[in-house]
Amino acid sequence: MDLPPLLRLPTEILLNILKFSASPKDPQPHITLINVSLTCSHLHHAIFCSENDSIWHGPTVALGIPESLHLDQVLFPGSSTVQRRLWRNVAKLNLGWSRPFPAGTPTVPRSQKAQRELPPQNKRGDWFGRRTIEIFAYGEGNRRGAAYGSKHTSVKDDGCAVFQVRSKHGAGHPNVKARWITGVLDPALGKAKEVTSEWKAQEQWTATPFPVSTGFMVEEKNGEYRVRVVDAATAGLSHSWNLGKRMPDRFVANGEILVAVTFPNLESEDLSVAPHIPSNLICLESTGVSKSRWTKRAEAESKVVWEFDLETGQVLKTMEFKTKSASALSGTGLRAAFTTAFTHDFLLTDTHIVSGGAGGGLLVWDYSKDHDEPVYTIPDPMGSDATKLNDAPSFPRQYSALSMSVDGRFVGATTSDKLWLFDMIDKKVHGVYSNGRKIEKKDYYVKNPLDDFPAGVWCWYREWRNGRDEKTGELGWEEVDGFGGVAYLTNLGDEGSLIRSGLAVKIRGFVQREFMDWTFLLALLVGLAMSVLVLMFIRYRA
């Protein structure tokens, strides 16, 4: 069968034609590509072939991805850790995020019980199996035991997860001050190990306790700030970003890219800007290190990829958090007049932000476009929660923590006893998991009831197998259905001896200092006694 003249063109020319047809200046270039792919099998293969994936860059720009970003710089590529990054997956992900949820209360799947530990890895008869952590979120518990913090999962963490754990009272030792200990969990081994790098001043940079963000260290020198990140693959410190005079408030990082919300520059001439309110959004790329010709010390270099800032007399981007909720936003009628915009961390994708909102809801903002209000809300599924008490008040439960999957597709929100997973592409509740915590009637709307239930971390993991795709014939990773799951882990501090090892250093240092002090005092007394005896002996002989 003879091909039409268009399909007989060299591949490079055909790709350029397809790129031109999918220009980001087109309001919906992804629709153009899809329509062209439906004309014949040859064009369908050309458009969806992984080798020609660059033609999907235009649609991602139209959907809000900054044109300057490279594929390996995208925070959430629409694929998991082991999967290949493709522009078409980025386009699919951001197109899904831009669509609102259907009106009304969503259907809630049956609640499943979370496992208490990670089971042995399933390799399906070969050694090509992989296990990755897709979502990692802390869970609050009793205030007498260990407490946990968790870093948002990243596609660059090689399937591992970073967390922090601390003993509330220094394991009962009165002279040991409780501190946060950073650890890395490898899901393949099911064990955790402590980050061994010393968290202290380096190269005259002083570590500052602000902000408290798991998996990161903030350093300050001469009014300038630097952020360093824990590398999950090596359990050490890796990338570094210089923020200059911008004091960081909250941030997320993926590989070389850091996106941070910072406070205004205190040296700014705009006196109307309140310095205690974070208002600037900046994206930085870590470009390596260089040595100063004067100090001969290595200094981290960073490049600003994009920035939303304040100009004198003009606000470029604003977001309003309303304290009263309209029925259009709630989806379930009247809700309580309060906002959770600042009670838990926000989620940041390459184009959207998820924050707390009115009545405890979750608001979705598109910061890549000119919107002065949220584009939609994630509906409250707990109106049909089977565990809801019949005589409970009509306002919703509050979420304790927000998280997002490695691929950027699923939003995780936790309450005191459950993990909710929202599919942001199919716009549905993907799953509900319970950690077994018994909630009494009086505590149903309490974020962390006063009981003996242990704190821990929610861990959603997946199993993968290396194989060849039946449709494309390409070699890659496919998910092993039915072998992933969710676990609520409460013993990470014990498994890796994180608490014990951290406390041992503290106790050993305390004992060594006390021992050295007493040893020095005893030696001084012995020396004085010997001197007195020598003087007495000399006087006696005289």
GROMACS .gro file of C-alpha atoms in nm, residues 39-333:
model
  295
   39THR     CA    1  -0.636   0.980   1.103
   40CYS     CA    2  -0.418   0.674   1.042
   41SER     CA    3  -0.202   0.418   1.222
   42HIS     CA    4   0.122   0.570   1.089
   43LEU     CA    5   0.052   0.912   1.241
   44HIS     CA    6  -0.077   0.749   1.560
   45HIS     CA    7   0.255   0.569   1.596
   46ALA     CA    8   0.454   0.884   1.513
   47ILE     CA    9   0.269   1.090   1.777
   48PHE     CA   10   0.272   0.837   2.061
   49CYS     CA   11   0.611   0.676   1.993
   50SER     CA   12   0.846   0.739   2.286
   51GLU     CA   13   1.128   0.832   2.049
   52ASN     CA   14   0.919   1.123   1.914
   53ASP     CA   15   0.810   1.241   2.258
   54SER     CA   16   0.951   1.593   2.209
   55ILE     CA   17   0.640   1.690   2.008
   56TRP     CA   18   0.445   1.691   2.337
   57HIS     CA   19   0.657   1.971   2.483
   58GLY     CA   20   0.435   2.236   2.320
   59PRO     CA   21   0.116   2.109   2.486
   60THR     CA   22   0.285   2.105   2.829
   61VAL     CA   23   0.384   2.471   2.785
   62ALA     CA   24   0.024   2.555   2.692
   63LEU     CA   25  -0.090   2.379   3.010
   64GLY     CA   26   0.138   2.593   3.228
   65ILE     CA   27   0.481   2.424   3.238
   66PRO     CA   28   0.751   2.695   3.208
   67GLU     CA   29   0.910   2.673   2.865
   68SER     CA   30   1.259   2.697   3.019
   69LEU     CA   31   1.220   2.369   3.211
   70HIS     CA   32   1.388   2.058   3.079
   71LEU     CA   33   1.218   1.720   3.113
   72ASP     CA   34   1.449   1.610   3.394
   73GLN     CA   35   1.368   1.932   3.584
   74VAL     CA   36   0.993   1.872   3.603
   75LEU     CA   37   0.896   1.814   3.967
   76PHE     CA   38   0.622   1.561   3.892
   77PRO     CA   39   0.670   1.387   3.554
   78GLY     CA   40   0.354   1.177   3.559
   79SER     CA   41   0.557   0.860   3.610
   80SER     CA   42   0.695   0.671   3.907
   81THR     CA   43   1.057   0.639   4.014
   82VAL     CA   44   1.140   0.343   3.792
   83GLN     CA   45   0.942   0.456   3.490
   84ARG     CA   46   1.073   0.661   3.200
   85ARG     CA   47   1.002   1.033   3.191
   86LEU     CA   48   0.794   1.143   2.891
   87TRP     CA   49   0.651   1.480   2.793
   88ARG     CA   50   0.319   1.318   2.701
   89ASN     CA   51   0.286   1.191   3.060
   90VAL     CA   52   0.353   1.543   3.187
   91ALA     CA   53   0.083   1.673   2.952
   92LYS     CA   54  -0.165   1.409   3.068
   93LEU     CA   55  -0.092   1.484   3.433
   94ASN     CA   56  -0.134   1.861   3.407
   95LEU     CA   57  -0.442   1.827   3.189
   96GLY     CA   58  -0.595   1.606   3.459
   97TRP     CA   59  -0.504   1.855   3.732
   98SER     CA   60  -0.673   2.138   3.542
   99ARG     CA   61  -1.012   1.962   3.540
  100PRO     CA   62  -1.237   2.002   3.847
  101PHE     CA   63  -1.396   1.714   4.035
  102PRO     CA   64  -1.755   1.624   3.945
  103ALA     CA   65  -2.020   1.795   4.152
  104GLY     CA   66  -2.152   1.617   4.458
  105THR     CA   67  -2.002   1.380   4.712
  106PRO     CA   68  -1.772   1.125   4.546
  107THR     CA   69  -1.815   0.752   4.575
  108VAL     CA   70  -1.598   0.615   4.855
  109PRO     CA   71  -1.446   0.269   4.810
  110ARG     CA   72  -1.447   0.022   5.094
  111SER     CA   73  -1.195   0.105   5.365
  112GLN     CA   74  -0.895  -0.130   5.383
  113LYS     CA   75  -0.681  -0.197   5.689
  114ALA     CA   76  -0.323  -0.079   5.662
  115GLN     CA   77  -0.047  -0.331   5.729
  116ARG     CA   78   0.168  -0.296   6.041
  117GLU     CA   79   0.498  -0.358   5.862
  118LEU     CA   80   0.638  -0.393   5.513
  119PRO     CA   81   0.607  -0.754   5.393
  120PRO     CA   82   0.894  -0.934   5.218
  121GLN     CA   83   0.942  -0.807   4.865
  122ASN     CA   84   0.770  -1.005   4.592
  123LYS     CA   85   1.010  -1.077   4.305
  124ARG     CA   86   0.776  -1.293   4.098
  125GLY     CA   87   1.040  -1.558   4.034
  126ASP     CA   88   1.310  -1.325   3.897
  127TRP     CA   89   1.559  -1.075   4.034
  128PHE     CA   90   1.430  -0.782   3.831
  129GLY     CA   91   1.171  -0.688   4.092
  130ARG     CA   92   1.166  -0.339   4.245
  131ARG     CA   93   0.971  -0.183   4.527
  132THR     CA   94   0.916   0.191   4.549
  133ILE     CA   95   0.748   0.419   4.802
  134GLU     CA   96   0.485   0.633   4.630
  135ILE     CA   97   0.344   0.829   4.927
  136PHE     CA   98   0.499   0.885   5.271
  137ALA     CA   99   0.308   1.089   5.531
  138TYR     CA  100   0.339   1.122   5.906
  139GLY     CA  101   0.066   1.015   6.145
  140GLU     CA  102   0.016   1.171   6.486
  141GLY     CA  103  -0.021   0.962   6.800
  142ASN     CA  104   0.024   0.968   7.177
  143ARG     CA  105   0.245   1.245   7.306
  144ARG     CA  106   0.450   1.023   7.536
  145GLY     CA  107   0.611   0.815   7.263
  146ALA     CA  108   0.816   0.889   6.955
  147ALA     CA  109   0.703   1.154   6.706
  148TYR     CA  110   0.759   1.144   6.330
  149GLY     CA  111   0.800   1.385   6.045
  150SER     CA  112   0.818   1.293   5.678
  151LYS     CA  113   0.956   1.446   5.360
  152HIS     CA  114   0.741   1.452   5.049
  153THR     CA  115   0.835   1.166   4.817
  154SER     CA  116   1.038   1.250   4.509
  155VAL     CA  117   1.100   1.074   4.182
  156LYS     CA  118   1.473   1.132   4.237
  157ASP     CA  119   1.483   0.943   4.570
  158ASP     CA  120   1.525   0.604   4.402
  159GLY     CA  121   1.211   0.467   4.565
  160CYS     CA  122   1.329   0.543   4.920
  161ALA     CA  123   1.177   0.784   5.173
  162VAL     CA  124   1.324   1.038   5.417
  163PHE     CA  125   1.178   1.087   5.764
  164GLN     CA  126   1.259   1.223   6.108
  165VAL     CA  127   1.191   1.068   6.446
  166ARG     CA  128   1.246   1.195   6.798
  167SER     CA  129   1.195   1.065   7.149
  168LYS     CA  130   0.963   1.290   7.343
  169HIS     CA  131   1.152   1.282   7.673
  170GLY     CA  132   1.499   1.171   7.572
  171ALA     CA  133   1.421   0.806   7.649
  172GLY     CA  134   1.380   0.897   8.015
  173HIS     CA  135   1.731   1.034   8.061
  174PRO     CA  136   1.707   1.371   8.243
  175ASN     CA  137   2.035   1.505   8.100
  176VAL     CA  138   1.961   1.422   7.737
  177LYS     CA  139   1.769   1.678   7.534
  178ALA     CA  140   1.533   1.521   7.279
  179ARG     CA  141   1.629   1.596   6.920
  180TRP     CA  142   1.510   1.508   6.573
  181ILE     CA  143   1.707   1.230   6.406
  182THR     CA  144   1.693   1.200   6.028
  183GLY     CA  145   1.664   0.858   5.870
  184VAL     CA  146   1.614   0.696   5.529
  185LEU     CA  147   1.380   0.401   5.470
  186ASP     CA  148   1.467   0.156   5.193
  187PRO     CA  149   1.143  -0.031   5.110
  188ALA     CA  150   1.328  -0.324   4.953
  189LEU     CA  151   1.504  -0.400   5.283
  190GLY     CA  152   1.227  -0.274   5.509
  191LYS     CA  153   1.493  -0.118   5.732
  192ALA     CA  154   1.586   0.237   5.819
  193LYS     CA  155   1.929   0.389   5.866
  194GLU     CA  156   2.039   0.718   6.012
  195VAL     CA  157   2.183   0.998   5.802
  196THR     CA  158   2.542   0.994   5.921
  197SER     CA  159   2.650   1.336   5.795
  198GLU     CA  160   2.716   1.586   6.071
  199TRP     CA  161   2.458   1.859   6.089
  200LYS     CA  162   2.679   2.146   6.195
  201ALA     CA  163   2.824   2.469   6.065
  202GLN     CA  164   3.024   2.414   5.748
  203GLU     CA  165   3.235   2.667   5.559
  204GLN     CA  166   3.124   2.934   5.804
  205TRP     CA  167   2.757   2.870   5.727
  206THR     CA  168   2.550   2.843   6.045
  207ALA     CA  169   2.265   2.590   6.059
  208THR     CA  170   1.942   2.757   6.166
  209PRO     CA  171   1.638   2.587   6.319
  210PHE     CA  172   1.405   2.784   6.092
  211PRO     CA  173   1.220   2.640   5.916
  212VAL     CA  174   1.163   2.289   6.049
  213SER     CA  175   1.135   2.085   5.731
  214THR     CA  176   1.207   1.713   5.723
  215GLY     CA  177   1.482   1.612   5.485
  216PHE     CA  178   1.636   1.957   5.454
  217MET     CA  179   1.887   2.174   5.637
  218VAL     CA  180   1.878   2.553   5.618
  219GLU     CA  181   2.202   2.745   5.668
  220GLU     CA  182   2.263   3.117   5.708
  221LYS     CA  183   2.569   3.335   5.655
  222ASN     CA  184   2.581   3.715   5.653
  223GLY     CA  185   2.207   3.742   5.595
  224GLU     CA  186   2.204   3.497   5.303
  225TYR     CA  187   2.035   3.158   5.310
  226ARG     CA  188   2.121   2.818   5.170
  227VAL     CA  189   1.908   2.503   5.160
  228ARG     CA  190   2.063   2.155   5.155
  229VAL     CA  191   1.873   1.834   5.096
  230VAL     CA  192   1.909   1.480   5.226
  231ASP     CA  193   1.981   1.236   4.944
  232ALA     CA  194   1.768   0.926   5.008
  233ALA     CA  195   1.979   0.707   4.780
  234THR     CA  196   2.302   0.772   4.975
  235ALA     CA  197   2.165   0.878   5.317
  236GLY     CA  198   2.385   1.187   5.300
  237LEU     CA  199   2.358   1.555   5.205
  238SER     CA  200   2.351   1.632   4.834
  239HIS     CA  201   2.210   1.927   4.643
  240SER     CA  202   2.242   2.283   4.768
  241TRP     CA  203   2.064   2.603   4.664
  242ASN     CA  204   2.157   2.962   4.743
  243LEU     CA  205   1.851   3.177   4.805
  244GLY     CA  206   2.046   3.497   4.861
  245LYS     CA  207   1.865   3.740   5.092
  246ARG     CA  208   1.538   3.545   5.059
  247MET     CA  209   1.454   3.377   5.391
  248PRO     CA  210   1.277   3.047   5.311
  249ASP     CA  211   0.943   2.954   5.461
  250ARG     CA  212   0.839   2.629   5.287
  251PHE     CA  213   0.986   2.444   4.993
  252VAL     CA  214   0.992   2.124   4.792
  253ALA     CA  215   1.280   1.984   4.587
  254ASN     CA  216   1.330   1.728   4.314
  255GLY     CA  217   1.678   1.663   4.183
  256GLU     CA  218   1.839   1.992   4.084
  257ILE     CA  219   1.514   2.191   4.118
  258LEU     CA  220   1.392   2.366   4.436
  259VAL     CA  221   1.063   2.558   4.457
  260ALA     CA  222   1.034   2.774   4.767
  261VAL     CA  223   0.801   3.025   4.927
  262THR     CA  224   1.016   3.297   5.080
  263PHE     CA  225   0.983   3.616   5.278
  264PRO     CA  226   1.031   3.950   5.105
  265ASN     CA  227   1.380   4.094   5.090
  266LEU     CA  228   1.423   4.302   5.405
  267GLU     CA  229   1.638   4.547   5.207
  268SER     CA  230   1.353   4.616   4.963
  269GLU     CA  231   1.255   4.979   4.918
  270ASP     CA  232   0.885   4.886   4.924
  271LEU     CA  233   0.797   4.962   5.286
  272SER     CA  234   0.438   4.845   5.237
  273VAL     CA  235   0.549   4.481   5.225
  274ALA     CA  236   0.522   4.313   5.564
  275PRO     CA  237   0.854   4.127   5.620
  276HIS     CA  238   0.690   3.863   5.842
  277ILE     CA  239   0.450   3.741   5.569
  278PRO     CA  240   0.594   3.501   5.307
  279SER     CA  241   0.486   3.621   4.964
  280ASN     CA  242   0.747   3.529   4.702
  281LEU     CA  243   0.748   3.207   4.500
  282ILE     CA  244   1.078   3.112   4.338
  283CYS     CA  245   1.213   2.817   4.141
  284LEU     CA  246   1.589   2.756   4.157
  285GLU     CA  247   1.817   2.513   3.978
  286SER     CA  248   2.127   2.381   4.153
  287THR     CA  249   2.408   2.416   3.900
  288GLY     CA  250   2.691   2.265   4.106
  289VAL     CA  251   2.968   2.419   4.313
  290SER     CA  252   3.254   2.654   4.240
  291LYS     CA  253   3.559   2.763   4.438
  292SER     CA  254   3.602   3.126   4.529
  293ARG     CA  255   3.934   3.266   4.400
  294TRP     CA  256   3.977   3.447   4.732
  295THR     CA  257   3.868   3.193   4.994
  296LYS     CA  258   3.939   2.874   4.795
  297ARG     CA  259   3.622   2.730   4.947
  298ALA     CA  260   3.349   2.551   4.755
  299GLU     CA  261   3.031   2.758   4.720
  300ALA     CA  262   2.700   2.629   4.588
  301GLU     CA  263   2.576   2.793   4.270
  302SER     CA  264   2.209   2.836   4.181
  303LYS     CA  265   2.018   2.973   3.886
  304VAL     CA  266   1.671   3.130   3.903
  305VAL     CA  267   1.443   2.944   3.661
  306TRP     CA  268   1.133   3.152   3.732
  307GLU     CA  269   1.002   3.374   4.010
  308PHE     CA  270   0.673   3.528   4.113
  309ASP     CA  271   0.761   3.833   4.316
  310LEU     CA  272   0.632   4.167   4.441
  311GLU     CA  273   0.713   4.485   4.249
  312THR     CA  274   0.692   4.833   4.393
  313GLY     CA  275   0.327   4.928   4.414
  314GLN     CA  276   0.210   4.627   4.213
  315VAL     CA  277   0.120   4.276   4.325
  316LEU     CA  278   0.179   4.018   4.054
  317LYS     CA  279   0.014   3.721   4.224
  318THR     CA  280  -0.227   3.710   4.517
  319MET     CA  281  -0.416   3.428   4.681
  320GLU     CA  282  -0.707   3.492   4.915
  321PHE     CA  283  -0.805   3.243   5.184
  322LYS     CA  284  -1.168   3.310   5.270
  323THR     CA  285  -1.291   3.233   5.620
  324LYS     CA  286  -1.647   3.169   5.505
  325SER     CA  287  -1.734   2.895   5.263
  326ALA     CA  288  -1.999   2.914   4.993
  327SER     CA  289  -2.206   2.608   4.914
  328ALA     CA  290  -2.048   2.600   4.569
  329LEU     CA  291  -1.712   2.535   4.726
  330SER     CA  292  -1.823   2.293   4.992
  331GLY     CA  293  -2.031   2.057   4.783
  332THR     CA  294  -2.202   1.936   5.101
  333GLY     CA  295  -2.404   2.237   5.214
   0.00000   0.00000   0.00000
